[in-house]
mmCIF file of C-alpha atoms and ligand atoms in Angstrom:
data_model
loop_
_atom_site.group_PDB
_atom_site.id
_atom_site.type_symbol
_atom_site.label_atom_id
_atom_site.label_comp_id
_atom_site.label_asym_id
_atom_site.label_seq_id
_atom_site.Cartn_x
_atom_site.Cartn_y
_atom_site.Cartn_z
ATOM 1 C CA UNK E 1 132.229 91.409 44.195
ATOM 2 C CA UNK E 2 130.840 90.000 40.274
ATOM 3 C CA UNK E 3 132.372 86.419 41.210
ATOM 4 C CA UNK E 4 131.046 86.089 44.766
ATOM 5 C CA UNK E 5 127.699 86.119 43.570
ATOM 6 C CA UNK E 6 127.873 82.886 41.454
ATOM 7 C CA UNK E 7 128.895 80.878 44.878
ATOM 8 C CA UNK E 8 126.329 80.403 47.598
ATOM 9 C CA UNK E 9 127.360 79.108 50.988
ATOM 10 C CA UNK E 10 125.299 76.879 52.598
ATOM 11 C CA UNK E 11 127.581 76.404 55.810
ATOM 12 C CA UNK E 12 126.043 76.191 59.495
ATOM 13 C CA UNK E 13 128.623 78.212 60.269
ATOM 14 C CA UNK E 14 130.364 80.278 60.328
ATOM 15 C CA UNK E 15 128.084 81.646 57.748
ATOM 16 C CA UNK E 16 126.942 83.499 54.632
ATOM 17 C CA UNK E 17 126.656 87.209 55.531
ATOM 18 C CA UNK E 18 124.549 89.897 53.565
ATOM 19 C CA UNK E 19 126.857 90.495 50.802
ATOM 20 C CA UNK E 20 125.859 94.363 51.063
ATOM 21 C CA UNK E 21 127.457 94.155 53.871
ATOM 22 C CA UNK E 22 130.492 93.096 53.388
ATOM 23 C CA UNK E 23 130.486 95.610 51.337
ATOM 24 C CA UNK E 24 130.101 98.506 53.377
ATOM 25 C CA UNK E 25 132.694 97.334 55.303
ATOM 26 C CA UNK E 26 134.990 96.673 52.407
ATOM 27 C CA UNK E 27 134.062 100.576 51.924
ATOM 28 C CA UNK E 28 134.897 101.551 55.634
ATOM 29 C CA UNK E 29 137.781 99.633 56.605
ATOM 30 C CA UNK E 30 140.836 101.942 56.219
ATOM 31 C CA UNK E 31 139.037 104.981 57.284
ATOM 32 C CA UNK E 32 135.899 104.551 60.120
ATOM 33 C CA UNK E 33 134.000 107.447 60.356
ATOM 34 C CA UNK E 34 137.003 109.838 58.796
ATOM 35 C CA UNK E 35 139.045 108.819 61.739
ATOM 36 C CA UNK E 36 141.977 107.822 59.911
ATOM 37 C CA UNK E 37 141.492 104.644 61.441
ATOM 38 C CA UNK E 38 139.868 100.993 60.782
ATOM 39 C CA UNK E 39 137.372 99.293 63.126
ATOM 40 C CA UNK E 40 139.776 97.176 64.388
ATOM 41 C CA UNK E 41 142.063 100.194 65.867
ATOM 42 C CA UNK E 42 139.679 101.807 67.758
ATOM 43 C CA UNK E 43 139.673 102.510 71.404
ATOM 44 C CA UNK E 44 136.565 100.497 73.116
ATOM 45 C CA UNK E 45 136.880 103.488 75.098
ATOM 46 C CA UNK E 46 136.022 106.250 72.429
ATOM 47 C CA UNK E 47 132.608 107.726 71.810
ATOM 48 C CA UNK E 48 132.883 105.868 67.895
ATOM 49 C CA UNK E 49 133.014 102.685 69.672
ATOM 50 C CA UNK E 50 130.286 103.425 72.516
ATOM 51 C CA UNK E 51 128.046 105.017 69.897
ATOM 52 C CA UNK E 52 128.251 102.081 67.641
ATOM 53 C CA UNK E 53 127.243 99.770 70.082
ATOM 54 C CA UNK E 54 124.520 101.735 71.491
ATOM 55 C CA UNK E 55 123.072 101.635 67.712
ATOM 56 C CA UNK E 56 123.965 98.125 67.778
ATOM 57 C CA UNK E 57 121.548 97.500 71.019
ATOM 58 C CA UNK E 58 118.733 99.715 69.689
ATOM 59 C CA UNK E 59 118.242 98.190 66.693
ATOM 60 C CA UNK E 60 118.568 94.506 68.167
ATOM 61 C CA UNK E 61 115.885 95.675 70.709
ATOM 62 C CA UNK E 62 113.959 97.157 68.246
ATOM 63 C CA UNK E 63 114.304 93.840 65.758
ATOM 64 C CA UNK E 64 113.391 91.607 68.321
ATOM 65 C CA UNK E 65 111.021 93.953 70.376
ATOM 66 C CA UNK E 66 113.409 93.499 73.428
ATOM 67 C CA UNK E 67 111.634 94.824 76.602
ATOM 68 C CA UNK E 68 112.713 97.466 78.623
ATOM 69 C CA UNK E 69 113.446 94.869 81.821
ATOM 70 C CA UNK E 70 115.847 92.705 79.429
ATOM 71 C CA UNK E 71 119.394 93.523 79.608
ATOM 72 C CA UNK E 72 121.220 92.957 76.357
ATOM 73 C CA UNK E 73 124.869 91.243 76.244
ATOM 74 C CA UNK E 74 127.479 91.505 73.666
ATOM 75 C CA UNK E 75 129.678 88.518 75.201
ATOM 76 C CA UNK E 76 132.379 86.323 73.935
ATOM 77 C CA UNK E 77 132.906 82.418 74.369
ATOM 78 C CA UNK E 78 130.369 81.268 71.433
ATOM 79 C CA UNK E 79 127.748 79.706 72.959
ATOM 80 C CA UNK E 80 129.548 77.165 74.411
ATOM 81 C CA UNK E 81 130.665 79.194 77.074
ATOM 82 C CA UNK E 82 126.923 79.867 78.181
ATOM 83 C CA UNK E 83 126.017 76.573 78.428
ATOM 84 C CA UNK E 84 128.033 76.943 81.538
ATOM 85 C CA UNK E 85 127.519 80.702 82.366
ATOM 86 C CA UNK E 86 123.835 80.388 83.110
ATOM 87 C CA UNK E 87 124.754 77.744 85.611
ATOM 88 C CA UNK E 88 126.366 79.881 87.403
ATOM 89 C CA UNK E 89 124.499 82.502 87.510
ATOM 90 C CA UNK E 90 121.818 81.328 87.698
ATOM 91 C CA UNK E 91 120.965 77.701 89.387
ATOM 92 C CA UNK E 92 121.625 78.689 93.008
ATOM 93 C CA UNK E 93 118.523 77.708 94.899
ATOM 94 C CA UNK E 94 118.013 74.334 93.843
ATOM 95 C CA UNK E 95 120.973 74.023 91.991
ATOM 96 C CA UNK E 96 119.112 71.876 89.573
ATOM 97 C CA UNK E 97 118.551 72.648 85.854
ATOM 98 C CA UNK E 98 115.953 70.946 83.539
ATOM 99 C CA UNK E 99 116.623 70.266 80.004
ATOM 100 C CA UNK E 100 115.198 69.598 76.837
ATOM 101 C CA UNK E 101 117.077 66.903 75.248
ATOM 102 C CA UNK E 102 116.509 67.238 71.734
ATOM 103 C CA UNK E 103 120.182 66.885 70.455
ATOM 104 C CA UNK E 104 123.909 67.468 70.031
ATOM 105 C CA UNK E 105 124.177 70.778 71.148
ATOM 106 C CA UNK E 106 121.050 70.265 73.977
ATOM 107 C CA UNK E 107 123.708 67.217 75.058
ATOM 108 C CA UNK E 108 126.702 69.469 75.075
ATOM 109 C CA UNK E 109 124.770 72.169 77.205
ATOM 110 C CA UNK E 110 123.898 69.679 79.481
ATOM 111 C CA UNK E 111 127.521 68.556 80.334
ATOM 112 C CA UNK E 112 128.922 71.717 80.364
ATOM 113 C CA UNK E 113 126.327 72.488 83.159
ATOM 114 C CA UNK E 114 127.047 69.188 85.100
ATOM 115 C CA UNK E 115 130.593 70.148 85.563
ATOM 116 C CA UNK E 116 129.427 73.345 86.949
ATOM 117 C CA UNK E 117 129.996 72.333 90.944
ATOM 118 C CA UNK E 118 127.543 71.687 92.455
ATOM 119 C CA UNK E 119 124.668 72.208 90.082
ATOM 120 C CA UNK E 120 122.678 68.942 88.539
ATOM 121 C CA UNK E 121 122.215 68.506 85.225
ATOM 122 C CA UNK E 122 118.638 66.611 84.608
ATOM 123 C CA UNK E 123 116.569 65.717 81.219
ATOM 124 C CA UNK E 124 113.060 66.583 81.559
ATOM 125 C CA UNK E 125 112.071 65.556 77.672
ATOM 126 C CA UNK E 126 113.621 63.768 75.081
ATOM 127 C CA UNK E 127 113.528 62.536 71.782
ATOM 128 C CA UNK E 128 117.008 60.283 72.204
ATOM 129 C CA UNK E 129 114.739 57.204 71.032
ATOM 130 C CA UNK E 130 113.639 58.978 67.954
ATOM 131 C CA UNK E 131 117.147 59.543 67.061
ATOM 132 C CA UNK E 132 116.382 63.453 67.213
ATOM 133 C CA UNK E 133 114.249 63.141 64.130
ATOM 134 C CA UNK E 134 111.191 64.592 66.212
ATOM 135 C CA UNK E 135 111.403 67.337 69.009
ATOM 136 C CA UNK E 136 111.058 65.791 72.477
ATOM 137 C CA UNK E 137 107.001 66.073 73.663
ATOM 138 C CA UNK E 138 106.747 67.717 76.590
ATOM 139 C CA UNK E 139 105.198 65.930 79.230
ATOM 140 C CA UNK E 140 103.960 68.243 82.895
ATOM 141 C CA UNK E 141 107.389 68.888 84.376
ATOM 142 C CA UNK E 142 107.774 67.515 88.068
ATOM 143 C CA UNK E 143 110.363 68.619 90.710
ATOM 144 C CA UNK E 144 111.966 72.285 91.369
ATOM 145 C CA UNK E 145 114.435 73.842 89.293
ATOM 146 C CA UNK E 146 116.537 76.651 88.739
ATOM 147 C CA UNK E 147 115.467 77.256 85.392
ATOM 148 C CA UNK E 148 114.855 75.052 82.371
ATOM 149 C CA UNK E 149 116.882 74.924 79.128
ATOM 150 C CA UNK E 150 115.596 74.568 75.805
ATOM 151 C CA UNK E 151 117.647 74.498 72.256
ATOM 152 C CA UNK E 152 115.349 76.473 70.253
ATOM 153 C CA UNK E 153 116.707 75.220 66.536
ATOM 154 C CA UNK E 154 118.273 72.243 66.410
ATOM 155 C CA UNK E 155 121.457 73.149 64.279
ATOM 156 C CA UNK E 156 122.165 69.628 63.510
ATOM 157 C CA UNK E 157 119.030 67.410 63.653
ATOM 158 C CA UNK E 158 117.441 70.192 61.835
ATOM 159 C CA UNK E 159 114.242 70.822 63.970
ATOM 160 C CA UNK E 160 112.846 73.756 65.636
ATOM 161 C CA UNK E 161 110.010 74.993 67.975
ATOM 162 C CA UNK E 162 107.581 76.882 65.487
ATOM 163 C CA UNK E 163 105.656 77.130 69.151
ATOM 164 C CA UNK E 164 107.464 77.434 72.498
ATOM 165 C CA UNK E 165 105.385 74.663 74.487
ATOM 166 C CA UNK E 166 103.228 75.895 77.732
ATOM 167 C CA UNK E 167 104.372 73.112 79.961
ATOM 168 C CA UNK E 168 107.849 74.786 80.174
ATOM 169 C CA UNK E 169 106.408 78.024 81.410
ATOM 170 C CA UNK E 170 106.762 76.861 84.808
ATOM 171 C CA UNK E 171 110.163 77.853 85.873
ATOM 172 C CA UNK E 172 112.104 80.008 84.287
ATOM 173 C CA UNK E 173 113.144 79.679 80.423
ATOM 174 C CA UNK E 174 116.582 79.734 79.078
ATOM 175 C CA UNK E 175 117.064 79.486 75.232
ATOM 176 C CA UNK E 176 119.453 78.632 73.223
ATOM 177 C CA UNK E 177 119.034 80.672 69.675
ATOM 178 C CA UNK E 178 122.192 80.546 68.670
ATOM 179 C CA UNK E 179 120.709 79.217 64.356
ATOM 180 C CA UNK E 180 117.618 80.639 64.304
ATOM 181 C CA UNK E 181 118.066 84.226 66.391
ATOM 182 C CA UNK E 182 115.944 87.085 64.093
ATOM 183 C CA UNK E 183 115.056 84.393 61.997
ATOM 184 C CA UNK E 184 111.844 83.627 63.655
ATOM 185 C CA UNK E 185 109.277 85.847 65.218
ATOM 186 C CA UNK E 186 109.808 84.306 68.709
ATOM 187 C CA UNK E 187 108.124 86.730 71.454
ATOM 188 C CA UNK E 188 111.462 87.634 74.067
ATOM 189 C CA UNK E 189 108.744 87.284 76.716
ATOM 190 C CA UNK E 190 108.596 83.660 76.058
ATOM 191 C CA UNK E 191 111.997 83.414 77.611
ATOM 192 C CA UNK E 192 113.916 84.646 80.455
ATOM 193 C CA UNK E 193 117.161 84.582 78.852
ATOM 194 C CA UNK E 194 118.195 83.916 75.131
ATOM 195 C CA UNK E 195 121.449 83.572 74.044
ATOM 196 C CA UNK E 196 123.246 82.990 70.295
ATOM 197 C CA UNK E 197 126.771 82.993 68.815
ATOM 198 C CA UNK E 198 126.809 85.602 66.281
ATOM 199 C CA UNK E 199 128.839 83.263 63.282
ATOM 200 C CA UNK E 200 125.113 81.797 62.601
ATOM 201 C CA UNK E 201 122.515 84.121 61.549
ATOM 202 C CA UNK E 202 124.233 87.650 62.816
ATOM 203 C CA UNK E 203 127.918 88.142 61.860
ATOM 204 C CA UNK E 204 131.307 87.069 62.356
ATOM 205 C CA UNK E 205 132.814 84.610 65.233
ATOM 206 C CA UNK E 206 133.908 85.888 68.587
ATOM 207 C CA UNK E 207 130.541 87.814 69.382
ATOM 208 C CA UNK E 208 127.753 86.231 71.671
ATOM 209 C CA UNK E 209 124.260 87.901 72.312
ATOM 210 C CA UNK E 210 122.881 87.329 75.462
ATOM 211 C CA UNK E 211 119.168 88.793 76.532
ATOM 212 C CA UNK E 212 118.517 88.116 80.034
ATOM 213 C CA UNK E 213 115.482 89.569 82.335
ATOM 214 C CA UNK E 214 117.020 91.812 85.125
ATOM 215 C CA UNK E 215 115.324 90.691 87.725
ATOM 216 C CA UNK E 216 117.311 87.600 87.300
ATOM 217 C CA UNK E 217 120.553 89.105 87.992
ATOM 218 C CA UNK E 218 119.537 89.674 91.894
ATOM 219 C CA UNK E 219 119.884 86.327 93.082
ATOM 220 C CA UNK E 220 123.687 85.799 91.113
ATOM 221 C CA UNK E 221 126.389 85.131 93.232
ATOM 222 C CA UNK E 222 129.263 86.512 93.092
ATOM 223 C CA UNK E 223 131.634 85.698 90.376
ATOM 224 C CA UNK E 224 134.925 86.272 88.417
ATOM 225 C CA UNK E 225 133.690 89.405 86.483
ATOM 226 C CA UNK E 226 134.348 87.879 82.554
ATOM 227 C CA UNK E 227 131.422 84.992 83.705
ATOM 228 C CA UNK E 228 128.748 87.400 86.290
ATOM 229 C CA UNK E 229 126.497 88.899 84.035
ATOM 230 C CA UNK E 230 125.479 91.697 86.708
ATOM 231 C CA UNK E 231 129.030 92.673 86.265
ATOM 232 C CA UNK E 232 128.507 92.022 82.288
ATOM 233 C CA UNK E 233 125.591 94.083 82.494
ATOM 234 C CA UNK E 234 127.139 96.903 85.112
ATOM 235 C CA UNK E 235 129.706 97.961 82.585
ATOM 236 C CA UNK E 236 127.673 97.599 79.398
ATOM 237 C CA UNK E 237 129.839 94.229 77.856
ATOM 238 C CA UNK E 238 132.961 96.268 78.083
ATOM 239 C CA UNK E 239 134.332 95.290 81.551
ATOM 240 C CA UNK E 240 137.242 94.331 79.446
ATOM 241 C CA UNK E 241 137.992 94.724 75.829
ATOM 242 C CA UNK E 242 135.178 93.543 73.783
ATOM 243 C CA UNK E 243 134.912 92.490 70.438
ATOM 244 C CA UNK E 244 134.893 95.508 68.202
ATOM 245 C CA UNK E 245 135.113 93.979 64.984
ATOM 246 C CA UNK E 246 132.124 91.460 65.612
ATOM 247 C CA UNK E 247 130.387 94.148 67.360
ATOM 248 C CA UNK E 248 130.612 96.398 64.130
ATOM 249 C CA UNK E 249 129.460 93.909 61.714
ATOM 250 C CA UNK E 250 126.780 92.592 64.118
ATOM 251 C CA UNK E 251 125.241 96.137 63.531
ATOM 252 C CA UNK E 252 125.499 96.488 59.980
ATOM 253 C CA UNK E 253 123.466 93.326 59.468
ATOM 254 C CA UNK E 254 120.851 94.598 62.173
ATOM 255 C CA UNK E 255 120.526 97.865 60.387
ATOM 256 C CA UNK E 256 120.170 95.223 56.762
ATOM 257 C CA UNK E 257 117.557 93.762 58.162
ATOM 258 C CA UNK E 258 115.559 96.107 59.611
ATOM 259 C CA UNK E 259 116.294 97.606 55.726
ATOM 260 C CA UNK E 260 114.578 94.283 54.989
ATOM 261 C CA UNK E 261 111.356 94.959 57.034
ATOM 262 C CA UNK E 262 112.678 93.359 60.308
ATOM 263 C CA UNK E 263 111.829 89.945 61.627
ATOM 264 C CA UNK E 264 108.653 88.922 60.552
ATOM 265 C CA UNK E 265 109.549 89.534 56.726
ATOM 266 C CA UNK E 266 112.971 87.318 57.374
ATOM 267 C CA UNK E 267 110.575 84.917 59.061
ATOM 268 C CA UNK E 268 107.855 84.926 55.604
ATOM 269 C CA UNK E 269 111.326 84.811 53.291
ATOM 270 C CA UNK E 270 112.502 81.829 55.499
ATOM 271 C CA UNK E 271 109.342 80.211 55.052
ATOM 272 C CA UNK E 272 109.393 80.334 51.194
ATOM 273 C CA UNK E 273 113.015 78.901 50.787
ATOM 274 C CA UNK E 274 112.577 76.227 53.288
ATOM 275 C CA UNK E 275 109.506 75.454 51.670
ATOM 276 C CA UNK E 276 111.072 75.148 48.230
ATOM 277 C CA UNK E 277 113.550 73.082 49.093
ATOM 278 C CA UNK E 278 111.307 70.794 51.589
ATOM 279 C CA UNK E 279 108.803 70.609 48.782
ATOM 280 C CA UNK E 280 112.134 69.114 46.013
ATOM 281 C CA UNK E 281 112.843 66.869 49.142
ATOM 282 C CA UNK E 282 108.997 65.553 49.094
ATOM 283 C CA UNK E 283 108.974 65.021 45.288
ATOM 284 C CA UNK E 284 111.974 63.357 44.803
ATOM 285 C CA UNK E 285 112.688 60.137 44.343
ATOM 286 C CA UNK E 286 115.786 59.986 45.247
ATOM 287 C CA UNK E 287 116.099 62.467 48.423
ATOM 288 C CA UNK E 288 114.485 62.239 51.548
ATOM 289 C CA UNK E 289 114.549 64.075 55.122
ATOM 290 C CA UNK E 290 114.841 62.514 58.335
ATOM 291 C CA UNK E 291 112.855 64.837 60.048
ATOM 292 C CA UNK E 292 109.042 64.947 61.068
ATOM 293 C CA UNK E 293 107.099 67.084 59.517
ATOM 294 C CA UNK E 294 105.984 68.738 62.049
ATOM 295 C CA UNK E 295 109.458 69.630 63.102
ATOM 296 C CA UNK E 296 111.234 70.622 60.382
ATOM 297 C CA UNK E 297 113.962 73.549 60.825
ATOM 298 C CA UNK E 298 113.597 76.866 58.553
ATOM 299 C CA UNK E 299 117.305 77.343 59.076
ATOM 300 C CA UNK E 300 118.575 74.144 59.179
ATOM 301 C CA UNK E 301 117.624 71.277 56.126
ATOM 302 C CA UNK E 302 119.173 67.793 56.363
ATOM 303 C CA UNK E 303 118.275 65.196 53.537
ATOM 304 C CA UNK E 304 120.384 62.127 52.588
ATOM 305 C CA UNK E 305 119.868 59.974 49.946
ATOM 306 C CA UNK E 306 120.501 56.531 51.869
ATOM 307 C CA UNK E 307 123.644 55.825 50.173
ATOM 308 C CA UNK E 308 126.909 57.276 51.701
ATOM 309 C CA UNK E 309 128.599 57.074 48.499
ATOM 310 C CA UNK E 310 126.221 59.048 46.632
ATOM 311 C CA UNK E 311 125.573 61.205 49.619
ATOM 312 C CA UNK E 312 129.309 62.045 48.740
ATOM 313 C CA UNK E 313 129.472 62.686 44.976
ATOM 314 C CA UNK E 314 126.540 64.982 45.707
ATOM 315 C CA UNK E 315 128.575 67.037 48.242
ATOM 316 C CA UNK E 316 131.565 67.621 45.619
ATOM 317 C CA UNK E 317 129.471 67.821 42.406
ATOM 318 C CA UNK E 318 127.830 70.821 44.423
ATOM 319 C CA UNK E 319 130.558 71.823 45.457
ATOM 320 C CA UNK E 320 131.824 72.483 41.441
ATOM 321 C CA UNK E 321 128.847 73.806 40.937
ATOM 322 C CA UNK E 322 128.641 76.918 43.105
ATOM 323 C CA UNK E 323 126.916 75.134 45.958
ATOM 324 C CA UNK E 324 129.114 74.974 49.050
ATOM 325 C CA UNK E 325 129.354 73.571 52.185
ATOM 326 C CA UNK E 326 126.664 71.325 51.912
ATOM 327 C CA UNK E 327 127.955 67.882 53.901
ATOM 328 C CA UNK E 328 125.859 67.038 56.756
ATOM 329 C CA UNK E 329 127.517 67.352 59.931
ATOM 330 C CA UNK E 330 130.227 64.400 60.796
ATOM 331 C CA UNK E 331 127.567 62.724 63.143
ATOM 332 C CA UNK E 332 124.772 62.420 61.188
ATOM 333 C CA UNK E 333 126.076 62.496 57.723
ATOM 334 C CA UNK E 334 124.208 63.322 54.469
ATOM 335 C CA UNK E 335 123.725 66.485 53.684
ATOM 336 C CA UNK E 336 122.271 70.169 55.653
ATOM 337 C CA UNK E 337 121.506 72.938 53.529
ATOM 338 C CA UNK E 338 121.437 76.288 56.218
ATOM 339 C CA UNK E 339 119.039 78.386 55.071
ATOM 340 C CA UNK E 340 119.948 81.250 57.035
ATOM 341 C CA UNK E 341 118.569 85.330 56.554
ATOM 342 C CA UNK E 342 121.362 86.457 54.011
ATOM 343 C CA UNK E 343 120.988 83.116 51.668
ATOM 344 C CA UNK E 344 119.129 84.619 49.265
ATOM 345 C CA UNK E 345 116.345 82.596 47.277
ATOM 346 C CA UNK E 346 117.884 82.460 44.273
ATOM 347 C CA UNK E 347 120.988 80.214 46.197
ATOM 348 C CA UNK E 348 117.830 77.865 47.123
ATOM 349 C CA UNK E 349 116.739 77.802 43.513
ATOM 350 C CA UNK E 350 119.584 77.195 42.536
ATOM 351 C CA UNK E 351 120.206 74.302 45.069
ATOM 352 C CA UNK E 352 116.706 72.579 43.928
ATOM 353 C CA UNK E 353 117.908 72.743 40.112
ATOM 354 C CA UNK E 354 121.019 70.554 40.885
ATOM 355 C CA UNK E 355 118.977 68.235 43.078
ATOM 356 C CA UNK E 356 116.993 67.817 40.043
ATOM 357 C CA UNK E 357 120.111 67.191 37.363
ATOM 358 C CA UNK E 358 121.557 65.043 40.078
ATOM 359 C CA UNK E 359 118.633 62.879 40.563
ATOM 360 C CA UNK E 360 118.118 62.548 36.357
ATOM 361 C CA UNK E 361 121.808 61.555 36.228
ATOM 362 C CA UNK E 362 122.182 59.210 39.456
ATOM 363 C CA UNK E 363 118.378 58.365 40.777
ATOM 364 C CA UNK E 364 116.914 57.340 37.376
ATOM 365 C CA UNK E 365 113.439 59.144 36.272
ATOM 366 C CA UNK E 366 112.269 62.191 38.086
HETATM 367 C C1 PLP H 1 126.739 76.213 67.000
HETATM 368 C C2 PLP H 1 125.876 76.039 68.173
HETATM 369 C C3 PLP H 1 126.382 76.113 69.477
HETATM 370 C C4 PLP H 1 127.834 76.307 69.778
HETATM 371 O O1 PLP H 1 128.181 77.581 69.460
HETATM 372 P P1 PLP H 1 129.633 78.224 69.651
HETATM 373 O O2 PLP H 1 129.312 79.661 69.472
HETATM 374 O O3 PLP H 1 130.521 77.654 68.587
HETATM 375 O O4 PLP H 1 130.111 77.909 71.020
HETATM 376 C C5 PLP H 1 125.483 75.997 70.516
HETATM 377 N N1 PLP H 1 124.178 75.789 70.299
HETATM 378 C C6 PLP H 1 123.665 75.701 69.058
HETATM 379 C C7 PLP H 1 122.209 75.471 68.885
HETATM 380 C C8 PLP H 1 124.503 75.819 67.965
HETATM 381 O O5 PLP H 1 123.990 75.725 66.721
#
């Protein structure tokens, strides 16, 4: 494990993951529990499974102060799939479904909800004009709808809600969490259901968290089982056979960070990375971010330097360096840094000091 700590992955995902626990699992693999057995050869059915995701569910209820009328979800389908899930369940009174358009994956969410039958896909709020480099300003919202949809962090644009905004308190709240879930004290009650693929800021691909308010599961119709989530819910994600592996690791980085001091201290740690790296941004001469200030992501840093060619040579000098994964994504170029809970600080550090030698080599005086 000496060598992995000289590398520090800055990918959006899938993404860096505590490296103690990768350990531990390097240390339980072949034999889970003394059963003879790895994770993956479990039955879904046996009590190591069930009790491993009942731990799982406690101590994501307990990170995120889950109330007792949320159900939790341990889904698959990324969240891609629930883009389209809560339109089913979910718009069928008006059938219509507000939404914040504040980027890629707000724009994606939006036409997987359109092709939904039946159900209408409208923007109450964006920030198209802006290019994304501001959230959308949220104006009173006029007409009836199902619910409304909101991408909490945007994973690409690199801006978050530090505040969920009143004005959408009106209907129901869905939010999308999926680079920014127990990185950020957000308050559950704020929302009516959250949802996040695990390969972000939780654990490996192939797991989705969903936290939905029971009460909303009265009005669902009634659906093939893998998309209702009152059937979901009925049979406690395991209606068919659910994702042990993902499930597993999902709980050994719950049980790290509530080792960590839980939410609020990932939040304060978040904080003082982004903060070092927005402050290099801010005194360089050479790198800037797109973003408004207000805005700015903890998770999620883009910063270009306004040349694509040098945007380049930074991303593979980095990348011999130690520093990888750093190209922006393909549609807005540059470069993201994703600050996410296991990067520790000394990967930011590290990060800041090669801004610096690449700005005295390439940007002239710094
Ligand atoms: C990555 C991402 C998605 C898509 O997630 P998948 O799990 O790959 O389907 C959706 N929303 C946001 C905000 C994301 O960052």
């Amino acid at each position: 494990m000496g060598s992995l700590q000289r590398i520090y992955n800055f990918s959006a995902g899938p993404a860096i993951l505590p490296v103690e626990v990768v350990k531990t699992v390097q240390e339980e693999l072949p034999s889970y529990r003394r059963s003879g057995m790895s994770i993956m050869e479990i039955s879904h059915r046996s009590s190591l499974f069930t009790d491993l995701q009942e731990a799982a569910e406690a101590d994501l209820r307990k990170l995120m102060q889950i109330p007792d009328n949320y159900d939790v979800l341990f889904l698959q389908g990324g969240g891609t799939l629930q883009f389209a899930m809560t339109a089913m369940n979910l718009a069928v009174k008006t059938k219509k479904v507000g939404f914040v358009d504040s980027g890629h994956w707000a724009q994606r969410a939006m036409e997987e909800t359109a092709l939904v039958k039946g159900t209408k896909a409208v923007v109450v709020a964006s920030s198209k004009d802006q290019k994304y480099t501001q959230l959308p300003t949220i104006k009173p919202i006029s007409g009836q709808f199902d619910y409304l949809h909101l991408t909490v962090n945007n994973t690409i644009e690199g801006t978050m809600y530090h505040q969920i905004p009143a004005g959408l308190k009106k209907f129901p709240l869905v939010g999308d969490m999926s680079s920014i879930i127990l990185g950020y004290n957000y308050q559950v009650t704020d929302f009516d259901l959250i949802y996040a693929g695990a390969q972000k800021n939780i654990g490996p691909a192939g797991l989705t968290i969903v936290i939905l308010k029971h009460e909303l599961l009265q009005d669902a119709p009634d659906l093939p089982a893998m998309l209702s989530y009152p059937k979901q819910v009925q049979k406690h994600s395991a209606l068919n056979t659910p994702p042990v592996f993902a499930i597993y690791v999902a709980g050994l980085v719950f049980k790290w960070l509530l080792a960590q001091g839980g939410v609020a201290a990932m939040q304060e740690k978040n904080e003082q990375k982004a903060q070092l790296l927005y402050a290099e941004i801010e005194n360089s001469k050479l790198f800037r971010s797109p973003v408004a200030v207000k805005d700015r992501s903890l998770t999620n840093i883009p910063f270009v330097t306004g040349s694509a060619e040098l945007d380049q040579q930074f991303v593979a000098e980095s990348q011999a360096a130690g520093l990888l994964n750093l190209k922006g994504h393909r549609s807005v170029g540059g470069m993201r840094a994703s600050l996410y809970n296991a990067m520790p600080l000394t990967g930011v550090e590290r990060l800041v000091e090669f801004m610096q030698e690449f700005e005295r080599q390439h940007g002239g005086q710094n």
